[in-house]
Coordinates of C-alpha atoms in Angstrom, one line a residue:
Chain A
M1 CA -73.4 -167.1 37.3
A2 CA -75.3 -166.7 40.6
D3 CA -78.5 -166.3 38.5
T4 CA -78.2 -169.6 36.8
A5 CA -77.4 -171.4 40.1
H6 CA -80.7 -170.1 41.5
A7 CA -82.6 -170.9 38.4
T8 CA -81.6 -174.6 38.5
D9 CA -82.2 -175.2 42.2
G10 CA -85.8 -174.2 41.6
C11 CA -86.5 -172.8 45.0
V12 CA -86.2 -169.1 45.2
T13 CA -86.4 -167.8 48.6
L14 CA -89.1 -165.1 48.8
Y15 CA -87.0 -162.3 50.1
R16 CA -84.7 -162.5 47.1
L17 CA -87.5 -162.0 44.6
P18 CA -87.4 -158.2 44.4
A19 CA -83.7 -158.2 43.7
R20 CA -84.1 -160.9 41.0
L21 CA -86.9 -159.0 39.4
A22 CA -84.8 -155.8 39.5
R23 CA -81.9 -157.7 37.9
S24 CA -83.9 -159.1 35.1
W25 CA -85.4 -155.7 34.5
L26 CA -81.9 -154.2 34.4
S27 CA -80.5 -156.8 32.1
R28 CA -82.8 -155.6 29.4
Y29 CA -80.9 -152.3 29.5
S30 CA -77.4 -151.2 28.6
W31 CA -75.1 -150.2 31.5
L32 CA -73.4 -147.7 29.2
G33 CA -76.7 -146.2 28.2
M34 CA -77.9 -145.9 31.8
G35 CA -74.6 -144.4 32.9
Y36 CA -74.9 -141.9 30.1
A37 CA -78.5 -141.1 30.9
F38 CA -77.6 -140.6 34.5
A39 CA -74.8 -138.1 33.7
L40 CA -77.0 -136.3 31.2
T41 CA -79.8 -136.1 33.7
V42 CA -77.6 -134.6 36.4
F43 CA -76.2 -132.1 33.9
Y44 CA -79.5 -130.9 32.5
L45 CA -81.0 -130.8 36.0
L46 CA -78.3 -128.5 37.2
M47 CA -77.7 -126.5 34.0
F48 CA -81.3 -126.3 32.7
V49 CA -84.1 -127.5 34.9
V50 CA -83.0 -125.7 38.1
P51 CA -82.1 -122.4 36.3
F52 CA -85.3 -122.4 34.3
G53 CA -87.4 -123.2 37.4
T54 CA -85.5 -120.5 39.2
A55 CA -86.2 -118.0 36.5
I56 CA -89.9 -118.7 36.7
W57 CA -89.8 -118.5 40.5
L58 CA -87.8 -115.3 40.4
S59 CA -90.3 -113.7 38.0
F60 CA -92.8 -113.7 40.9
H61 CA -90.3 -112.1 43.3
N62 CA -88.4 -108.9 43.7
W63 CA -84.7 -109.4 44.3
D64 CA -81.6 -107.2 44.2
Y65 CA -79.1 -110.0 44.6
I66 CA -78.3 -109.0 48.2
Q67 CA -81.4 -109.1 50.3
T68 CA -83.8 -112.0 50.5
P69 CA -86.2 -112.2 47.6
V70 CA -89.7 -110.9 48.3
F71 CA -92.8 -112.5 46.9
V72 CA -94.8 -110.1 44.8
G73 CA -97.3 -112.3 43.0
A74 CA -97.9 -111.4 39.4
R75 CA -96.9 -107.8 39.9
N76 CA -93.8 -108.1 37.7
F77 CA -96.0 -109.2 34.8
A78 CA -98.5 -106.4 35.4
K79 CA -95.6 -104.0 35.4
L80 CA -94.3 -105.5 32.1
V81 CA -97.7 -104.8 30.4
D82 CA -97.4 -101.1 31.3
D83 CA -93.7 -100.8 30.6
P84 CA -92.9 -98.9 27.4
G85 CA -89.3 -100.1 27.8
F86 CA -90.5 -103.7 27.3
W87 CA -92.8 -103.0 24.3
G88 CA -90.1 -100.9 22.7
A89 CA -87.6 -103.7 23.1
L90 CA -90.0 -106.2 21.8
W91 CA -90.7 -104.0 18.8
V92 CA -87.0 -103.6 18.0
T93 CA -86.5 -107.3 18.4
V94 CA -89.3 -108.2 16.1
R95 CA -88.4 -105.7 13.4
F96 CA -84.7 -106.8 13.5
S97 CA -85.5 -110.5 13.4
V98 CA -88.1 -110.3 10.6
V99 CA -86.0 -108.1 8.3
E100 CA -82.8 -110.0 9.0
I101 CA -84.3 -113.4 8.3
I102 CA -86.1 -112.3 5.2
V103 CA -83.1 -110.6 3.7
A104 CA -80.5 -113.1 4.8
I105 CA -82.5 -116.2 3.7
S106 CA -83.4 -114.7 0.4
L107 CA -79.8 -113.8 -0.3
A108 CA -78.6 -117.2 1.0
L109 CA -81.1 -119.0 -1.3
L110 CA -79.9 -117.0 -4.3
L111 CA -76.3 -117.7 -3.4
A112 CA -77.0 -121.4 -2.9
L113 CA -78.9 -121.7 -6.2
A114 CA -76.1 -119.9 -8.0
L115 CA -73.4 -122.0 -6.4
S116 CA -75.3 -125.2 -7.3
H117 CA -74.7 -124.5 -11.0
L118 CA -70.9 -124.6 -10.5
R119 CA -68.3 -127.3 -10.3
P120 CA -67.6 -128.6 -6.7
V121 CA -64.2 -127.0 -6.6
L122 CA -65.6 -123.6 -7.4
Q123 CA -68.5 -124.2 -4.9
Y124 CA -66.0 -124.8 -2.1
I125 CA -63.8 -121.8 -2.9
L126 CA -66.6 -119.3 -3.3
L127 CA -68.5 -120.7 -0.3
A128 CA -65.3 -120.4 1.8
V129 CA -65.1 -116.7 0.8
Y130 CA -68.8 -116.0 1.7
N131 CA -68.5 -118.0 4.9
L132 CA -65.4 -116.1 6.1
P133 CA -67.2 -113.4 8.2
V134 CA -69.0 -116.0 10.4
I135 CA -65.7 -117.2 11.9
M136 CA -65.0 -113.8 13.4
P137 CA -65.9 -113.3 17.0
G138 CA -69.0 -111.0 17.1
V139 CA -66.9 -108.5 19.1
V140 CA -64.4 -108.2 16.2
S141 CA -67.2 -107.7 13.6
V142 CA -68.7 -105.0 15.8
F143 CA -65.4 -103.1 16.2
L144 CA -64.7 -103.4 12.5
W145 CA -68.1 -102.2 11.4
R146 CA -68.2 -99.4 14.0
W147 CA -65.1 -98.1 12.2
L148 CA -66.6 -98.6 8.7
Y149 CA -69.8 -96.8 9.7
R150 CA -68.2 -93.7 11.1
P151 CA -70.0 -90.6 9.8
N152 CA -66.7 -88.7 9.2
G153 CA -64.0 -90.6 7.5
G154 CA -65.7 -94.0 7.6
A155 CA -65.1 -96.3 4.6
I156 CA -68.8 -96.6 3.7
N157 CA -69.4 -92.9 3.7
T158 CA -66.3 -92.4 1.6
I159 CA -67.7 -94.8 -1.0
L160 CA -71.1 -93.0 -0.9
E161 CA -69.3 -89.6 -1.4
S162 CA -67.2 -90.9 -4.3
L163 CA -70.5 -92.0 -5.9
G164 CA -71.9 -88.5 -5.4
L165 CA -74.3 -89.7 -2.7
P166 CA -74.9 -87.8 0.6
S167 CA -73.1 -89.3 3.6
Q168 CA -75.2 -91.0 6.2
P169 CA -75.1 -90.9 10.0
F170 CA -75.6 -94.7 10.3
L171 CA -75.2 -95.6 14.0
H172 CA -75.7 -92.0 15.1
S173 CA -79.2 -91.9 13.8
G174 CA -82.2 -93.4 15.6
D175 CA -83.7 -94.3 12.2
Q176 CA -80.7 -95.9 10.7
A177 CA -78.9 -97.6 13.6
L178 CA -81.0 -100.7 13.7
W179 CA -80.7 -101.3 9.9
S180 CA -77.0 -100.6 10.0
I181 CA -76.7 -103.4 12.5
T182 CA -79.0 -105.6 10.5
A183 CA -76.8 -105.1 7.4
M184 CA -73.8 -106.2 9.4
V185 CA -75.6 -109.3 10.8
V186 CA -76.6 -110.3 7.2
W187 CA -73.0 -109.9 6.2
I188 CA -71.9 -112.2 9.0
F189 CA -74.4 -115.0 8.5
L190 CA -75.0 -115.0 4.8
G191 CA -72.5 -117.7 3.8
N192 CA -73.4 -119.8 6.8
S193 CA -77.1 -119.8 6.0
S194 CA -76.5 -120.9 2.4
I195 CA -74.5 -124.0 3.4
V196 CA -77.6 -126.0 4.6
L197 CA -79.6 -124.8 1.6
L198 CA -76.8 -125.7 -0.8
A199 CA -76.5 -129.2 0.6
A200 CA -80.3 -129.6 0.1
I201 CA -80.3 -128.2 -3.5
N202 CA -77.4 -130.5 -4.4
E203 CA -79.6 -133.4 -3.4
V204 CA -82.5 -132.5 -5.7
P205 CA -82.6 -135.5 -8.1
D206 CA -81.4 -134.7 -11.6
S207 CA -84.2 -136.8 -13.1
L208 CA -87.0 -134.6 -11.7
L209 CA -85.5 -131.4 -13.1
E210 CA -84.9 -133.0 -16.5
A211 CA -88.4 -134.4 -16.6
A212 CA -89.8 -130.9 -15.8
Q213 CA -87.6 -129.4 -18.5
L214 CA -88.9 -131.9 -21.1
D215 CA -92.4 -131.0 -20.1
G216 CA -91.5 -127.4 -21.1
A217 CA -91.0 -125.9 -17.6
N218 CA -88.7 -122.8 -17.7
A219 CA -86.1 -122.2 -15.1
W220 CA -88.4 -120.3 -12.7
Q221 CA -91.1 -123.0 -13.0
R222 CA -88.5 -125.7 -12.3
F223 CA -87.4 -123.8 -9.2
R224 CA -91.0 -123.2 -8.0
S225 CA -92.4 -126.7 -8.6
V226 CA -89.4 -129.0 -8.2
T227 CA -86.5 -127.5 -6.2
M228 CA -88.6 -125.4 -3.8
P229 CA -90.8 -128.1 -2.4
L230 CA -87.9 -130.5 -2.1
I231 CA -85.8 -128.0 0.0
Q232 CA -88.7 -127.0 2.2
P233 CA -87.3 -129.0 5.2
A234 CA -83.9 -127.3 4.9
L235 CA -85.5 -124.0 4.5
A236 CA -87.7 -124.6 7.6
Y237 CA -84.6 -125.6 9.6
Q238 CA -82.8 -122.5 8.4
V239 CA -85.7 -120.2 9.3
V240 CA -86.2 -121.8 12.8
T241 CA -82.5 -121.6 13.7
S242 CA -82.4 -118.0 12.4
I243 CA -85.4 -117.1 14.6
I244 CA -83.6 -118.6 17.6
G245 CA -80.3 -117.0 16.7
T246 CA -81.6 -113.5 15.9
M247 CA -83.8 -113.2 18.9
Q248 CA -80.9 -113.9 21.2
L249 CA -78.2 -111.9 19.4
F250 CA -76.5 -109.7 21.9
E251 CA -73.1 -108.3 21.0
P252 CA -74.0 -105.8 18.4
F253 CA -76.8 -104.3 20.5
Q254 CA -74.5 -103.9 23.5
L255 CA -71.4 -102.8 21.7
M256 CA -72.7 -100.6 18.8
P257 CA -75.9 -99.2 20.2
G258 CA -77.8 -96.5 18.4
P259 CA -79.0 -93.4 20.1
G260 CA -81.5 -93.7 23.0
H261 CA -83.3 -97.1 23.0
S262 CA -83.4 -97.3 19.2
T263 CA -81.5 -100.6 19.2
R264 CA -82.4 -102.0 22.6
T265 CA -83.6 -105.6 22.1
L266 CA -85.2 -107.9 24.6
S267 CA -81.9 -109.7 25.1
L268 CA -80.1 -106.5 25.9
Y269 CA -83.0 -105.2 28.1
T270 CA -83.0 -108.5 30.1
Y271 CA -79.2 -108.2 30.6
Q272 CA -79.5 -104.6 31.7
L273 CA -82.3 -105.4 34.2
G274 CA -80.3 -108.3 35.6
F275 CA -76.7 -107.1 35.7
E276 CA -76.9 -103.3 35.5
V277 CA -80.1 -102.2 37.3
L278 CA -80.0 -105.4 39.5
N279 CA -83.8 -105.7 39.3
L280 CA -83.5 -109.5 39.0
G281 CA -87.2 -110.3 39.5
Y282 CA -88.4 -108.0 36.8
G283 CA -85.5 -109.1 34.5
A284 CA -86.7 -112.7 35.0
A285 CA -90.2 -111.7 34.1
V286 CA -89.0 -110.0 30.9
S287 CA -86.9 -113.1 30.0
I288 CA -89.9 -115.3 30.5
A289 CA -91.8 -113.1 28.1
M290 CA -89.0 -113.4 25.7
F291 CA -89.2 -117.2 26.0
I292 CA -92.9 -117.1 25.2
V293 CA -92.3 -114.8 22.2
L294 CA -89.6 -117.1 20.9
L295 CA -91.6 -120.2 21.4
S296 CA -94.7 -118.8 19.7
A297 CA -92.7 -117.5 16.8
T298 CA -91.0 -120.9 16.3
L299 CA -94.2 -122.9 16.6
F300 CA -96.1 -120.6 14.3
E301 CA -93.3 -120.9 11.7
L302 CA -93.2 -124.7 12.0
Q303 CA -97.0 -125.0 11.7
R304 CA -97.1 -122.7 8.7
R305 CA -94.2 -124.6 7.0
R306 CA -95.8 -128.0 7.8
K307 CA -99.0 -127.0 6.0
S308 CA -97.1 -125.7 3.0
W309 CA -95.0 -128.8 2.5
E310 CA -97.7 -131.3 3.2
Y311 CA -99.6 -129.5 0.5
Chain B
M1 CA -63.5 -153.1 9.0
S2 CA -64.6 -152.5 5.5
A3 CA -67.6 -150.7 6.8
S4 CA -65.9 -147.4 6.9
T5 CA -65.8 -147.3 3.1
S6 CA -69.4 -148.3 2.6
L7 CA -71.0 -145.6 4.7
P8 CA -72.3 -142.4 3.2
E9 CA -74.5 -143.5 0.4
P10 CA -77.1 -140.7 0.1
G11 CA -74.6 -137.9 0.7
R12 CA -72.0 -139.3 -1.6
A13 CA -74.5 -139.5 -4.4
A14 CA -75.3 -135.9 -3.8
I15 CA -71.7 -134.9 -4.1
R16 CA -71.1 -136.9 -7.2
N17 CA -74.0 -135.0 -8.8
H18 CA -72.8 -131.6 -7.8
T19 CA -72.6 -130.4 -11.4
K20 CA -76.1 -131.6 -12.4
H21 CA -77.6 -128.1 -12.6
G22 CA -74.5 -126.9 -14.4
R23 CA -75.1 -129.1 -17.4
R24 CA -78.1 -127.1 -18.5
F25 CA -76.0 -123.9 -18.5
S26 CA -74.1 -122.7 -21.5
S27 CA -70.5 -121.6 -20.8
W28 CA -71.1 -117.8 -21.1
Q29 CA -74.0 -118.1 -18.6
T30 CA -71.7 -120.0 -16.2
W31 CA -69.0 -117.3 -16.6
L32 CA -71.5 -114.6 -16.0
L33 CA -72.6 -116.4 -12.8
V34 CA -69.0 -116.8 -11.7
A35 CA -68.3 -113.2 -12.4
I36 CA -71.3 -112.0 -10.3
L37 CA -70.4 -114.4 -7.5
V38 CA -66.7 -113.2 -7.5
I39 CA -67.8 -109.6 -7.3
G40 CA -70.1 -110.4 -4.4
G41 CA -67.3 -112.3 -2.8
L42 CA -65.0 -109.3 -3.1
G43 CA -67.8 -107.3 -1.4
M44 CA -67.7 -109.8 1.4
L45 CA -64.0 -109.5 1.7
Y46 CA -63.8 -105.7 1.6
P47 CA -64.5 -105.2 5.3
F48 CA -61.8 -107.8 6.0
A49 CA -59.3 -105.8 4.0
W50 CA -60.0 -102.8 6.2
L51 CA -59.4 -104.8 9.3
I52 CA -56.1 -106.3 8.2
L53 CA -54.7 -103.3 6.5
S54 CA -55.7 -100.9 9.3
A55 CA -53.7 -103.0 11.7
F56 CA -50.5 -101.9 9.8
K57 CA -51.2 -98.2 10.0
T58 CA -49.7 -95.5 12.2
S59 CA -51.8 -93.6 14.6
N60 CA -51.8 -90.5 12.3
D61 CA -52.6 -92.6 9.2
I62 CA -55.6 -94.3 10.7
V63 CA -57.5 -91.0 11.3
R64 CA -56.7 -89.6 7.9
I65 CA -59.6 -88.0 6.1
P66 CA -60.5 -89.1 3.5
P67 CA -59.4 -92.6 4.7
R68 CA -57.2 -94.7 2.5
L69 CA -57.4 -98.5 2.4
L70 CA -53.6 -99.0 2.1
P71 CA -51.3 -98.0 5.0
E72 CA -48.9 -95.2 4.4
P73 CA -46.3 -96.0 5.7
W74 CA -46.6 -99.7 6.7
T75 CA -45.7 -100.2 10.3
L76 CA -45.8 -103.0 12.9
E77 CA -46.0 -100.6 15.8
A78 CA -49.7 -101.4 16.5
F79 CA -48.8 -105.1 16.9
Q80 CA -45.9 -104.4 19.1
A81 CA -48.1 -102.1 21.2
V82 CA -50.9 -104.6 21.8
L83 CA -48.5 -107.5 22.6
T84 CA -47.0 -105.5 25.4
H85 CA -50.1 -103.5 26.4
Q86 CA -51.8 -104.6 29.6
I87 CA -55.5 -104.6 30.4
G88 CA -56.2 -104.8 34.1
G89 CA -52.7 -106.3 34.7
A90 CA -53.0 -109.0 32.0
R91 CA -51.6 -109.1 28.5
L92 CA -53.3 -110.1 25.3
T93 CA -51.2 -113.3 25.2
R94 CA -52.8 -114.3 28.5
A95 CA -56.3 -114.0 27.0
Y96 CA -55.0 -115.9 24.0
V97 CA -53.9 -118.8 26.2
N98 CA -57.2 -118.7 28.1
S99 CA -59.3 -118.7 25.0
I100 CA -57.4 -121.7 23.5
V101 CA -57.6 -123.7 26.8
V102 CA -61.3 -123.1 27.2
T103 CA -62.0 -123.8 23.5
V104 CA -59.9 -127.0 23.2
L105 CA -61.4 -128.5 26.4
T106 CA -65.0 -127.5 25.5
V107 CA -64.7 -128.9 22.0
A108 CA -63.2 -132.2 23.3
A109 CA -65.9 -132.5 25.9
V110 CA -68.7 -131.8 23.5
L111 CA -67.4 -134.2 20.9
F112 CA -67.2 -137.0 23.5
T113 CA -70.6 -136.4 25.0
S114 CA -72.3 -135.8 21.7
T115 CA -70.9 -138.9 19.9
L116 CA -71.5 -141.1 22.9
G117 CA -75.0 -139.5 23.3
G118 CA -75.8 -140.0 19.6
Y119 CA -74.8 -143.7 19.9
A120 CA -76.7 -144.1 23.2
F121 CA -79.9 -142.5 22.0
A122 CA -79.9 -144.3 18.7
R123 CA -78.7 -147.8 19.6
L124 CA -78.6 -148.5 23.4
K125 CA -81.6 -149.3 25.6
F126 CA -82.2 -147.5 28.8
P127 CA -85.3 -146.4 30.6
G128 CA -86.8 -143.1 29.5
R129 CA -84.7 -142.9 26.4
E130 CA -87.2 -141.2 24.1
F131 CA -88.4 -138.9 26.8
L132 CA -84.9 -137.8 27.7
F133 CA -84.0 -137.2 24.0
Y134 CA -87.0 -135.0 23.3
F135 CA -86.4 -133.2 26.6
V136 CA -82.8 -132.4 25.6
L137 CA -84.0 -131.2 22.2
S138 CA -86.7 -129.0 23.7
T139 CA -84.2 -127.1 25.9
T140 CA -83.0 -125.3 22.7
M141 CA -86.3 -123.5 22.7
V142 CA -85.4 -121.6 26.0
P143 CA -83.4 -118.4 25.4
F144 CA -80.0 -118.4 27.1
L145 CA -81.0 -115.0 28.5
T146 CA -83.7 -116.7 30.5
L147 CA -81.2 -119.0 32.2
L148 CA -78.5 -116.4 32.5
I149 CA -79.2 -114.9 35.9
P150 CA -80.0 -118.3 37.6
L151 CA -77.0 -119.9 36.0
Y152 CA -74.9 -117.1 37.4
V153 CA -76.2 -117.8 40.9
I154 CA -75.4 -121.5 40.4
M155 CA -71.9 -120.8 39.3
D156 CA -71.6 -118.6 42.4
R157 CA -72.7 -121.5 44.7
L158 CA -70.4 -123.9 42.9
Q159 CA -67.5 -121.5 43.4
L160 CA -66.9 -121.4 39.6
L161 CA -67.4 -117.7 39.1
N162 CA -64.4 -116.0 37.7
T163 CA -62.7 -119.2 36.7
L164 CA -62.1 -120.8 33.3
A165 CA -63.9 -123.9 34.6
G166 CA -67.0 -121.7 34.9
L167 CA -66.9 -121.2 31.1
I168 CA -66.4 -124.9 30.3
V169 CA -68.7 -126.7 32.8
P170 CA -72.1 -125.4 31.5
A171 CA -71.1 -126.3 27.9
I172 CA -70.1 -130.0 28.5
F173 CA -73.3 -131.4 26.9
S174 CA -74.7 -129.9 23.7
S175 CA -78.3 -130.4 22.7
F176 CA -77.5 -129.6 19.1
G177 CA -74.5 -132.0 19.1
I178 CA -76.6 -134.9 20.6
F179 CA -79.3 -134.3 18.0
L180 CA -76.8 -134.2 15.2
C181 CA -75.0 -137.4 16.2
R182 CA -78.2 -139.3 16.9
Q183 CA -79.5 -138.6 13.4
F184 CA -76.2 -139.7 12.0
V185 CA -76.0 -143.0 14.0
Y186 CA -79.4 -143.9 12.8
G187 CA -77.9 -143.9 9.3
I188 CA -75.3 -146.5 10.3
P189 CA -76.6 -150.0 9.6
V190 CA -77.9 -151.8 12.7
E191 CA -76.3 -155.0 11.4
L192 CA -72.9 -153.6 12.2
Y193 CA -73.9 -153.1 15.8
D194 CA -75.5 -156.5 16.0
A195 CA -72.6 -158.3 14.4
A196 CA -70.1 -156.8 16.9
K197 CA -72.5 -157.6 19.7
I198 CA -72.5 -161.3 18.6
D199 CA -68.8 -161.3 18.5
G200 CA -68.9 -160.4 22.1
A201 CA -68.0 -156.7 22.0
G202 CA -69.3 -154.5 24.8
D203 CA -71.3 -151.4 24.2
F204 CA -68.3 -149.1 24.9
T205 CA -66.0 -151.2 22.7
I206 CA -68.5 -150.9 19.8
Y207 CA -68.6 -147.2 20.4
S208 CA -64.9 -146.6 20.5
H209 CA -63.8 -149.1 17.9
I210 CA -66.6 -148.9 15.3
I211 CA -69.1 -146.0 15.8
V212 CA -66.6 -143.2 16.4
G213 CA -64.6 -144.1 13.3
L214 CA -67.8 -143.9 11.2
M215 CA -68.8 -140.6 12.6
K216 CA -65.9 -138.5 11.1
P217 CA -68.1 -136.3 8.9
V218 CA -70.4 -135.3 11.7
I219 CA -67.5 -134.9 14.1
S220 CA -65.9 -132.3 11.8
V221 CA -69.1 -130.4 11.4
L222 CA -69.7 -130.4 15.2
A223 CA -66.1 -129.5 15.9
I224 CA -66.3 -126.4 13.7
F225 CA -69.6 -125.3 15.2
T226 CA -68.5 -125.8 18.8
F227 CA -65.1 -124.2 18.2
R228 CA -66.8 -121.1 16.7
A229 CA -69.4 -120.9 19.5
T230 CA -66.8 -121.3 22.2
F231 CA -64.0 -119.2 20.8
N232 CA -66.4 -116.3 19.9
A233 CA -68.5 -116.5 23.1
Y234 CA -69.0 -113.1 24.6
L235 CA -72.1 -112.9 26.8
W236 CA -71.4 -115.8 29.2
P237 CA -67.7 -114.9 29.7
L238 CA -68.8 -111.3 30.2
V239 CA -71.0 -112.4 33.1
V240 CA -68.7 -115.0 34.7
I241 CA -65.3 -113.5 34.4
A242 CA -64.4 -110.4 36.3
D243 CA -60.7 -110.7 36.7
A244 CA -58.7 -109.5 33.6
R245 CA -56.2 -112.4 34.1
N246 CA -59.1 -114.8 33.2
Y247 CA -60.3 -112.8 30.2
T248 CA -60.9 -114.7 27.0
L249 CA -60.1 -112.9 23.7
P250 CA -63.5 -111.2 23.2
L251 CA -63.4 -109.8 26.7
A252 CA -59.8 -108.6 26.2
L253 CA -60.8 -106.9 23.0
R254 CA -63.7 -105.2 24.7
G255 CA -61.3 -104.1 27.5
M256 CA -59.0 -102.6 24.8
S257 CA -61.8 -100.8 23.0
N258 CA -62.8 -99.1 26.3
T259 CA -59.3 -97.7 26.7
F260 CA -58.3 -96.9 23.1
G261 CA -59.4 -93.7 21.4
A262 CA -60.0 -93.2 17.7
H263 CA -56.4 -92.6 16.8
E264 CA -55.5 -95.9 18.5
Y265 CA -57.9 -97.9 16.3
S266 CA -55.0 -99.5 14.6
K267 CA -54.2 -101.2 17.9
L268 CA -57.7 -102.5 18.2
M269 CA -57.5 -103.8 14.6
A270 CA -54.1 -105.4 15.3
S271 CA -55.5 -107.3 18.3
S272 CA -58.5 -108.3 16.2
A273 CA -56.3 -109.6 13.5
L274 CA -54.3 -111.6 16.0
T275 CA -57.6 -113.0 17.4
L276 CA -58.6 -114.2 14.0
I277 CA -55.6 -116.5 13.5
P278 CA -56.9 -119.6 15.4
P279 CA -60.3 -119.5 13.8
L280 CA -58.7 -119.0 10.4
I281 CA -56.6 -122.1 10.8
V282 CA -59.5 -124.2 11.9
F283 CA -61.6 -122.8 9.1
F284 CA -59.1 -123.7 6.4
I285 CA -58.6 -127.2 7.7
F286 CA -62.3 -128.0 8.1
Q287 CA -64.1 -125.8 5.6
R288 CA -63.7 -128.4 2.8
N289 CA -65.6 -130.9 5.0
L290 CA -68.3 -128.6 6.0
V291 CA -70.7 -128.8 3.0
R292 CA -70.0 -132.5 2.6
G293 CA -70.5 -133.0 6.3
I294 CA -73.8 -131.2 6.4
A295 CA -75.0 -133.2 3.3
L296 CA -74.2 -136.3 5.3
T297 CA -75.5 -135.3 8.7
G298 CA -79.1 -134.9 7.4
I299 CA -79.7 -131.5 9.0
K300 CA -81.3 -130.5 5.8
G301 CA -84.2 -132.9 6.5

């Protein structure tokens, strides 16, 4: 109202100009949008920017949570390069992530392909069964599998024995512990990983598959040349979220560890440095290294995928 | 509004065509496939059977060698024991209530901020919109472990350590949820927004009367994911909560596992079985919508 009054009297006093400009600038925007953006910005400043900045800052300091942090330059990173604990944890993390992702996504893809041949009702029922483990809190899965993996009297060794196979130490062996955990994690996430793939496979147009069949393509060729290229985006999504998920997985490594450092991942190592050894500066440096590893792995994967699906 | 029935075109077509691959299969091949999938499914369920059945075993029965899947005799003593057992002066029921309070409030907050955020980022104009969106998206690249120690210090400064609020506040906004909802709102015809605008509806009225109603599929997907992430959360509660009275279920279970020996494993399995009840209920209500929802949300690209 005030605006139109001013506009008609034609003589805008100079000191009001900034306010008018601001108002016309604002009127292009939605108040709700700006209010939301404000709340969002405050939240991410407090819960992301400040913590992330602090982590970087902290990685150049030594701090035990009690005394004032002492600036040490890049010494934490120099220490990291010479720290067998860090390289060991990185190696465990990489082996676990790579094997888990390859096994879980291959199985999930097989599962999704098999399910796509069935009627919707059967798809839903079977998917519900395969998806059941993922609803369990990680802590429950760990307690359950720790019990199943027991060397004496565990359910899995009982099965092995009844098949005439030797029983295995599983979590008590430095060689087997990591793969025992990997098997459990595959069991947990298998159904979940296949949901996105199934949704993508269900959307592959019928006409393309039929055309390929008329051209004499067998099932494998139809999969390679029709289905596979069309589900690339879903596959890429699944691989990237799996990289992020497996790199950060924590519960199994803390609650069902193998002997020594055989299952100590970067996430567990960071946690131990921060909350058990109270070496917060070095812990921050390790966590920054973890961030760099995760970022490079993700970018590498996206780059690789982009090439393959543009092709 | 007739709009609510005209929404999900691409996804709906996908669901109608579910059986398309099936048509090329002869019936014995389909049966073989079903048989393999059912056997695999039983394999998936086998560990569950151990969890549930072990909860009904006596303390002698549970350590029997070789172990037997079925309890002999059946007993409820493990359930009775865990319901009266105290960890650090708090009962399992207390952790149950804590978990449900935290989960319900977090899911409600995330659903509100994500649907509103999806709408704002897709339809409303405000300065820095694109920058803010890609910033929010990029935060998912930073491992939670990197933020853990500084976040702990911030919670300390905000006096939120050792409180349930300390579990909820850092989870109010969800980058994943905002992303999911924005993609979905882009699929809702702009004309709908413009028409309501011309009729004089405010931005918030359009959100609450039109947009939210159309977002049901994505809301159920997001609700399941957020429920699962919150109810199952372990690391953040482990860091924030020290007092057993504020334990959530995963922490209470961990506390129990530290005090119970092998012959008390039936108690651990009994409390685990009790813990599974809320997720199972949510799972059976929403599972049907999950595949459909994901087909409609466009995650798959």
